[in-house]
């Protein structure tokens, strides 16, 4: 049951010229959130910008007793609302509706888990990595960005024991390639009998490539899609993704309530 | 304090109605709103058969508004009756069905299907959707078309019939008048304004359907004016809408002449809006000593205070 | 890079035009803008005689827009020619006069007065002001009225004649077509949308004239759609406007089919807007390798990429 | 020649639940400003609120050498833009266009100067009082508010040697009356041969009462009117005040360029 919290900004840490991590005083949302879920934020007052914007719950910050104390958002500045988020000062109010959407489905050992993140698509994987590693699932993060300066939170994942496979477009850190290249190589190497779940989040062409690769190697794959969302609650039908049903027919499915996490093999790519 | 509103033979417990296409089938919101507390819920627009609607992108934000071209994706009237209506009924919702058609016959047929079902309170005739190629707005942009479709549906059902008017016309009041003449129990207005946003980098439209319908606070002053014009022209109730985002906005429509108000886009921004607006209206009525919400309707005072200098 | 724009026999040095009623008589802005750098300046709407306009309040802000009912306060065509035109000429401004009338004869008479004066580049025929009781919009809401007033003025002047169309009609393109048929050299669109804001505490309209005209970013998506519709229908140049606030917005209108753009409300917010928008347009042209601004006009690509699922 | 300064907020001092003083980094405007002039502020981003709002220049803050360093605004929160001003944090950008409008006309000794302020109508009188007292003009401030807690900057005026005559509606400080009551008594007492200039700013009914009183006692009076202003530059004709011309005809005059300071005896009250 989603709630709407008139959250205060507790901290705003700029990671680069366009990335920041915003800490929001919304413990009740943090307590209920599962990996892969999102919130709808309204960082401005007034009617411009008008609609809320969807953001993955990046971290759930906890107090000494392990109770949720706040959530954070990893945001990339691309327009008016993400600019307000980038510029937000502590004390500012940001209405925060959530948690929303269908979360990732976790796996258990002996299955491995490979997370594939492109750019800000890293956001849902911090909480997922915590969930997976706490269950003892051997977890790998394939993480691609434009340049090394845009690969964030590496120490966070390392501290959880997540294996990191990094790529950048300019080759400044890791392999100079798209993130799908090392993924394909690793898929080819891995024994078919070793169970594995893929999780992917990032730009749509990357998701399509991951979906194709997972199909080719017969691996189940959960992707988190990012569609323009008007409401986040199933009310507006703006966020649809064409998906193939059991009978083979293609339907427009609302990714805010049927997703954002969807089965990659059901999505029909444009 | 009497918040009730009469729409033909139907009495709504309060003047707040969820606008068509902005509240899913209602069931989606059952977790955040007690559906029985709303005056009514208008379903998504329904044809006889299911439709998949337009490809995405389907919406784009504009200054204080949004454009949509969903293309009336929907499960069709029959499946709505079978799959959604029972739950809505169980939750105590007052359900108005937004009826679409590509032909006059389809309007009549859909109206029959929903009239035969248990738990439908009224029919809102969508003759004003700007986002589909056939039907709909063609009826809504012609006085004869409006008259014909309302008359035909009027004969096919005993439910209150409420045509929903498009604002994309020169004289909306004449359409309200045609609807009244044809036997409508009320009119809803406004539907969205035909509009367009271009991505200048790619020189492509921002939504797949090229044009879409503008809603939200941006259009509110135009919608208020249209409700006021219709109030001068027709006697039947008016369900007013267009950009209502708080109690003050809702009161503006009531004072301009709406008997009830619908909220669409603002529900996307705040799904908890309903209680807030209702509280704001009752608070206003207390402050101003208004006993019945009906006493506010059309209470705008337009006496001239000062004359022009010329 | 060629920024020039042709409107009939007139060439504007660039596509940026100050919209009528939003730039005083131009002289008010001489301190903040070099008037010779604008494509043109459209004067306030002028009748033959001076008018005092409506009592205040005359404007009210709305979400992303504003309502005005100035009531065409103005010094009249004769005094404009005598008192303002010489300074505008001296400052190198290209002056378009916004001609008003309560009767067809008055339109003709005002057009004669300004045609006889030295330094008027074109006539914009205001048949679309929503704020006055007589004349104006009555012509603009009737195809015959539009045809008649354009024809009559066409015969009375050798200046380019540019009727300014109202958006308060069902099919604006048919009005552009009537204007073209009647010999118009171009059309301007849109004027403001008839609208209304109510002060709920007093239950009185927020502006003295009860209704007023809505302008500003709120209306932009509707205006862009209308320009695009007119571009499919007429060959004559279009001066597009409605909510332009930056270079991106201006480009949207050009790509939709406007040959030049006017800026009104946004000039109130930022009187230094002109240089910024011009820089933004030239910057865009450089980035996209567009040599002539004329090459952008109507360059919207509406090919369908994906088909509907149904 | 007005300029547009993308000013940063240097400080925001709240005086009460709805009054605040905002310090703006706009020295060039401060240097050019004359008492009675105003600025058009845009405290928000985006198109809602859309238009700028007019505010009197309250103070011109100066550095050690006397050069203008910043300006301040005395604001009363009544709607969206004044709320943004009330909530503004240091560092925030507030576009500031000015100085605008026709200033007060000063007087010289032996003339006296009486300033009449209602509520936030105090704003133009800080700079005017400085100008008058620096010329040695005996200056009095009649200052009325709802309650004592809303009478601000009294020490500022006292330090300049301004005589204070205070009224409040609740009688908590000064006389329990409207500010026009003591004004009328003082006008009646003052010798007709002693020259005097009245200056008034405040709610319209107060201005009308001051205008009537000044006419009755034959005193010249300059009032600063507050009309809804769309542009502040003479472009929109929203801010008109009906005024009687020399020939007796009444015309709508733009108060942003012919005012905001107008001759009280020419204004036609509604
Ligand atoms: C479930 C979900 C989770 C998300 N999580 C994050 C996150 O953790 N961090 C983050 O930085 N971003 C995330 N996004 C994307 C984020 O919502 C958009 O960046 C944001 O809405 C942009 O708002 P804006 O006002 O800054 O820009 P806008 O002006 O609204 O958008 C700028 C451009 O981006 C496009 N756009 C807008 N929204 C989306 C969208 N949802 N998907 C694709 N394109 C879009 C617009 O069409 C436009 O061209 C997520 C999106 C979804 C659907
Ligand atoms: C020359 C001038 C100088 C001013 N100086 C100051 C000042 O120093 N400090 C200060 O606090 N205020 C001053 N004002 C008034 C100030 O401009 C308004 O309070 C402000 O515009 C309100 O903006 P808002 O968005 O908060 O409220 P809005 O929602 O814009 O307005 C709230 C209500 O006040 C009314 N209103 C808006 N603007 C005005 C106006 N200009 N005059 C009268 N009523 C109005 C509206 O109609 C509405 O009913 C001045 C006004 C003028 C014209
Ligand atoms: C996403 C969306 C979908 C809509 N679908 C319908 C519809 O199916 N039938 C209909 O009559 N109106 C539809 N409308 C119009 C709304 O019911 C309403 O008339 C309009 O949005 C104006 O109100 P608002 O500004 O409160 O949203 C839709 C509007 C939106 C934004
Ligand atoms: C205060 C004001 C006064 C206007 N006066 C006139 C006028 O005299 N003649 C006219 O044709 N249009 C007039 N208009 C309409 C504008 O020229 C323009 O068509 C409209 O405002 C839309 O453009 P915008 O959104 O850029 O302001 C006026 C608009 C405003 C806001
Ligand atoms: S975002 Fe509205 S239905 Fe998904
Ligand atoms: S505020 Fe625009 S003319 Fe005075």
mmCIF file of C-alpha atoms in Angstrom, chain B residues 3-188:
data_model
loop_
_atom_site.group_PDB
_atom_site.id
_atom_site.type_symbol
_atom_site.label_atom_id
_atom_site.label_comp_id
_atom_site.label_asym_id
_atom_site.label_seq_id
_atom_site.Cartn_x
_atom_site.Cartn_y
_atom_site.Cartn_z
ATOM 1 C CA UNK B 3 -22.981 17.852 -0.265
ATOM 2 C CA UNK B 4 -25.248 15.781 -2.482
ATOM 3 C CA UNK B 5 -25.693 16.452 -6.159
ATOM 4 C CA UNK B 6 -28.471 15.362 -8.489
ATOM 5 C CA UNK B 7 -27.700 14.268 -12.055
ATOM 6 C CA UNK B 8 -31.034 13.309 -13.594
ATOM 7 C CA UNK B 9 -32.438 10.415 -11.572
ATOM 8 C CA UNK B 10 -29.045 9.836 -9.949
ATOM 9 C CA UNK B 11 -27.941 11.354 -6.661
ATOM 10 C CA UNK B 12 -24.216 11.609 -5.960
ATOM 11 C CA UNK B 13 -23.209 11.782 -2.331
ATOM 12 C CA UNK B 14 -20.789 14.591 -3.099
ATOM 13 C CA UNK B 15 -19.696 16.591 -6.119
ATOM 14 C CA UNK B 16 -16.295 14.922 -6.643
ATOM 15 C CA UNK B 17 -16.045 12.585 -9.613
ATOM 16 C CA UNK B 18 -12.970 10.776 -10.950
ATOM 17 C CA UNK B 19 -12.546 11.735 -14.618
ATOM 18 C CA UNK B 20 -12.501 9.154 -17.364
ATOM 19 C CA UNK B 21 -9.105 7.815 -18.361
ATOM 20 C CA UNK B 22 -7.482 9.279 -15.273
ATOM 21 C CA UNK B 23 -8.476 6.666 -12.735
ATOM 22 C CA UNK B 24 -7.944 3.413 -14.630
ATOM 23 C CA UNK B 25 -10.983 1.236 -14.025
ATOM 24 C CA UNK B 26 -11.179 2.499 -10.462
ATOM 25 C CA UNK B 27 -9.955 -0.785 -8.992
ATOM 26 C CA UNK B 28 -6.352 0.345 -9.408
ATOM 27 C CA UNK B 29 -6.967 3.035 -6.795
ATOM 28 C CA UNK B 30 -8.763 0.908 -4.240
ATOM 29 C CA UNK B 31 -5.593 0.730 -2.135
ATOM 30 C CA UNK B 32 -5.186 4.471 -1.804
ATOM 31 C CA UNK B 33 -8.796 5.736 -1.812
ATOM 32 C CA UNK B 34 -11.982 4.354 -0.317
ATOM 33 C CA UNK B 35 -13.916 4.293 -3.576
ATOM 34 C CA UNK B 36 -17.245 4.615 -1.788
ATOM 35 C CA UNK B 37 -16.285 8.109 -0.596
ATOM 36 C CA UNK B 38 -16.250 9.564 -4.106
ATOM 37 C CA UNK B 39 -19.327 11.089 -5.703
ATOM 38 C CA UNK B 40 -18.694 8.782 -8.640
ATOM 39 C CA UNK B 41 -16.009 7.148 -10.723
ATOM 40 C CA UNK B 42 -16.020 7.426 -14.495
ATOM 41 C CA UNK B 43 -14.473 4.396 -16.172
ATOM 42 C CA UNK B 44 -11.888 4.572 -18.914
ATOM 43 C CA UNK B 45 -13.466 5.041 -22.328
ATOM 44 C CA UNK B 46 -14.898 1.740 -23.544
ATOM 45 C CA UNK B 47 -15.717 0.457 -26.988
ATOM 46 C CA UNK B 48 -17.476 -2.813 -27.547
ATOM 47 C CA UNK B 49 -14.244 -4.675 -28.223
ATOM 48 C CA UNK B 50 -10.845 -4.444 -26.521
ATOM 49 C CA UNK B 51 -8.345 -1.992 -28.011
ATOM 50 C CA UNK B 52 -4.601 -1.787 -27.551
ATOM 51 C CA UNK B 53 -4.319 1.961 -28.109
ATOM 52 C CA UNK B 54 -1.387 3.883 -29.524
ATOM 53 C CA UNK B 55 2.294 2.974 -29.263
ATOM 54 C CA UNK B 56 4.352 4.919 -26.720
ATOM 55 C CA UNK B 57 5.318 7.634 -26.095
ATOM 56 C CA UNK B 58 1.745 8.428 -25.172
ATOM 57 C CA UNK B 59 2.139 11.442 -22.938
ATOM 58 C CA UNK B 60 4.366 14.460 -22.735
ATOM 59 C CA UNK B 61 4.405 17.143 -20.122
ATOM 60 C CA UNK B 62 3.756 20.772 -21.092
ATOM 61 C CA UNK B 63 3.789 23.953 -19.000
ATOM 62 C CA UNK B 64 1.225 23.300 -16.234
ATOM 63 C CA UNK B 65 -0.314 20.568 -18.339
ATOM 64 C CA UNK B 66 0.155 17.327 -20.173
ATOM 65 C CA UNK B 67 -0.654 15.978 -23.595
ATOM 66 C CA UNK B 68 -1.981 12.470 -23.951
ATOM 67 C CA UNK B 69 -2.758 10.208 -26.826
ATOM 68 C CA UNK B 70 -3.454 6.907 -25.154
ATOM 69 C CA UNK B 71 -5.718 5.943 -28.024
ATOM 70 C CA UNK B 72 -8.389 4.550 -25.742
ATOM 71 C CA UNK B 73 -6.618 1.361 -24.833
ATOM 72 C CA UNK B 74 -9.218 -0.661 -23.014
ATOM 73 C CA UNK B 75 -10.711 -4.030 -22.337
ATOM 74 C CA UNK B 76 -14.036 -3.340 -24.022
ATOM 75 C CA UNK B 77 -17.489 -3.000 -22.499
ATOM 76 C CA UNK B 78 -18.210 -6.701 -22.113
ATOM 77 C CA UNK B 79 -15.057 -7.549 -20.243
ATOM 78 C CA UNK B 80 -15.468 -4.408 -18.125
ATOM 79 C CA UNK B 81 -18.889 -5.613 -17.037
ATOM 80 C CA UNK B 82 -17.584 -9.082 -16.288
ATOM 81 C CA UNK B 83 -14.195 -8.338 -14.797
ATOM 82 C CA UNK B 84 -14.239 -4.913 -13.160
ATOM 83 C CA UNK B 85 -17.807 -4.063 -12.276
ATOM 84 C CA UNK B 86 -18.244 -6.737 -9.583
ATOM 85 C CA UNK B 87 -15.266 -5.450 -7.612
ATOM 86 C CA UNK B 88 -16.371 -1.835 -7.998
ATOM 87 C CA UNK B 89 -19.824 -2.765 -6.814
ATOM 88 C CA UNK B 90 -18.377 -4.663 -3.875
ATOM 89 C CA UNK B 91 -16.385 -1.614 -2.891
ATOM 90 C CA UNK B 92 -19.468 0.606 -2.945
ATOM 91 C CA UNK B 93 -18.368 2.759 -5.869
ATOM 92 C CA UNK B 94 -20.867 4.747 -7.895
ATOM 93 C CA UNK B 95 -19.848 3.886 -11.439
ATOM 94 C CA UNK B 96 -20.380 5.969 -14.550
ATOM 95 C CA UNK B 97 -19.274 4.278 -17.765
ATOM 96 C CA UNK B 98 -17.546 6.368 -20.435
ATOM 97 C CA UNK B 99 -19.034 5.020 -23.656
ATOM 98 C CA UNK B 100 -17.137 5.266 -26.942
ATOM 99 C CA UNK B 101 -18.042 4.314 -30.463
ATOM 100 C CA UNK B 102 -16.770 4.545 -33.984
ATOM 101 C CA UNK B 103 -20.332 4.548 -35.303
ATOM 102 C CA UNK B 104 -23.688 5.571 -33.931
ATOM 103 C CA UNK B 105 -24.637 1.915 -33.733
ATOM 104 C CA UNK B 106 -21.641 1.131 -31.604
ATOM 105 C CA UNK B 107 -22.533 3.885 -29.119
ATOM 106 C CA UNK B 108 -26.001 2.364 -28.853
ATOM 107 C CA UNK B 109 -24.671 -1.165 -28.537
ATOM 108 C CA UNK B 110 -22.142 -0.300 -25.840
ATOM 109 C CA UNK B 111 -24.816 1.646 -23.988
ATOM 110 C CA UNK B 112 -27.082 -1.407 -24.072
ATOM 111 C CA UNK B 113 -24.330 -3.674 -22.751
ATOM 112 C CA UNK B 114 -23.639 -1.442 -19.780
ATOM 113 C CA UNK B 115 -27.330 -0.727 -19.151
ATOM 114 C CA UNK B 116 -27.997 -4.428 -18.853
ATOM 115 C CA UNK B 117 -25.272 -4.816 -16.271
ATOM 116 C CA UNK B 118 -25.856 -4.427 -12.585
ATOM 117 C CA UNK B 119 -24.206 -1.488 -10.847
ATOM 118 C CA UNK B 120 -23.847 1.127 -13.544
ATOM 119 C CA UNK B 121 -25.182 4.486 -12.383
ATOM 120 C CA UNK B 122 -24.989 6.521 -15.582
ATOM 121 C CA UNK B 123 -23.524 6.703 -19.058
ATOM 122 C CA UNK B 124 -21.026 9.372 -20.051
ATOM 123 C CA UNK B 125 -21.001 9.569 -23.834
ATOM 124 C CA UNK B 126 -17.505 10.237 -25.071
ATOM 125 C CA UNK B 127 -18.079 12.216 -28.253
ATOM 126 C CA UNK B 128 -14.984 14.289 -27.664
ATOM 127 C CA UNK B 129 -11.844 12.170 -27.607
ATOM 128 C CA UNK B 130 -9.311 13.926 -29.806
ATOM 129 C CA UNK B 131 -6.955 10.958 -30.061
ATOM 130 C CA UNK B 132 -8.617 8.465 -32.328
ATOM 131 C CA UNK B 133 -9.116 8.668 -36.032
ATOM 132 C CA UNK B 134 -12.659 7.401 -36.420
ATOM 133 C CA UNK B 135 -15.769 8.298 -34.485
ATOM 134 C CA UNK B 136 -15.796 10.188 -31.245
ATOM 135 C CA UNK B 137 -14.917 13.772 -31.825
ATOM 136 C CA UNK B 138 -16.583 13.819 -35.248
ATOM 137 C CA UNK B 139 -19.901 13.524 -33.468
ATOM 138 C CA UNK B 140 -18.780 16.015 -30.869
ATOM 139 C CA UNK B 141 -17.797 18.689 -33.392
ATOM 140 C CA UNK B 142 -21.112 18.646 -35.238
ATOM 141 C CA UNK B 143 -24.366 19.845 -33.718
ATOM 142 C CA UNK B 144 -26.342 17.282 -35.705
ATOM 143 C CA UNK B 145 -23.925 14.518 -34.802
ATOM 144 C CA UNK B 146 -24.245 15.409 -31.136
ATOM 145 C CA UNK B 147 -28.017 15.510 -31.326
ATOM 146 C CA UNK B 148 -28.203 12.202 -33.171
ATOM 147 C CA UNK B 149 -25.949 10.186 -30.928
ATOM 148 C CA UNK B 150 -27.539 11.521 -27.746
ATOM 149 C CA UNK B 151 -31.062 10.828 -29.067
ATOM 150 C CA UNK B 152 -30.163 7.322 -30.131
ATOM 151 C CA UNK B 153 -28.560 6.422 -26.801
ATOM 152 C CA UNK B 154 -31.366 8.163 -24.947
ATOM 153 C CA UNK B 155 -33.806 5.701 -26.538
ATOM 154 C CA UNK B 156 -31.609 2.691 -25.782
ATOM 155 C CA UNK B 157 -31.199 3.115 -22.028
ATOM 156 C CA UNK B 158 -32.974 4.174 -18.870
ATOM 157 C CA UNK B 159 -29.730 5.273 -17.257
ATOM 158 C CA UNK B 160 -28.927 8.976 -17.087
ATOM 159 C CA UNK B 161 -27.129 9.955 -20.298
ATOM 160 C CA UNK B 162 -24.334 12.506 -19.994
ATOM 161 C CA UNK B 163 -22.594 13.505 -23.219
ATOM 162 C CA UNK B 164 -19.057 14.750 -22.717
ATOM 163 C CA UNK B 165 -18.366 17.815 -24.804
ATOM 164 C CA UNK B 166 -15.195 18.810 -26.562
ATOM 165 C CA UNK B 167 -13.761 22.291 -26.008
ATOM 166 C CA UNK B 168 -12.381 22.323 -29.569
ATOM 167 C CA UNK B 169 -15.385 24.215 -30.920
ATOM 168 C CA UNK B 170 -16.336 27.822 -31.486
ATOM 169 C CA UNK B 171 -19.428 27.780 -29.305
ATOM 170 C CA UNK B 172 -19.545 25.016 -26.736
ATOM 171 C CA UNK B 173 -22.858 26.244 -25.329
ATOM 172 C CA UNK B 174 -24.622 25.425 -28.583
ATOM 173 C CA UNK B 175 -23.447 21.839 -28.166
ATOM 174 C CA UNK B 176 -24.731 21.724 -24.619
ATOM 175 C CA UNK B 177 -27.998 23.006 -25.995
ATOM 176 C CA UNK B 178 -28.148 20.346 -28.710
ATOM 177 C CA UNK B 179 -27.471 17.704 -26.078
ATOM 178 C CA UNK B 180 -30.214 19.052 -23.841
ATOM 179 C CA UNK B 181 -32.644 19.083 -26.755
ATOM 180 C CA UNK B 182 -31.787 15.487 -27.528
ATOM 181 C CA UNK B 183 -32.709 14.432 -24.014
ATOM 182 C CA UNK B 184 -29.385 14.422 -22.189
ATOM 183 C CA UNK B 185 -29.704 14.363 -18.408
ATOM 184 C CA UNK B 186 -26.528 16.390 -17.949
ATOM 185 C CA UNK B 187 -23.384 17.350 -19.834
ATOM 186 C CA UNK B 188 -19.739 16.839 -18.906
#
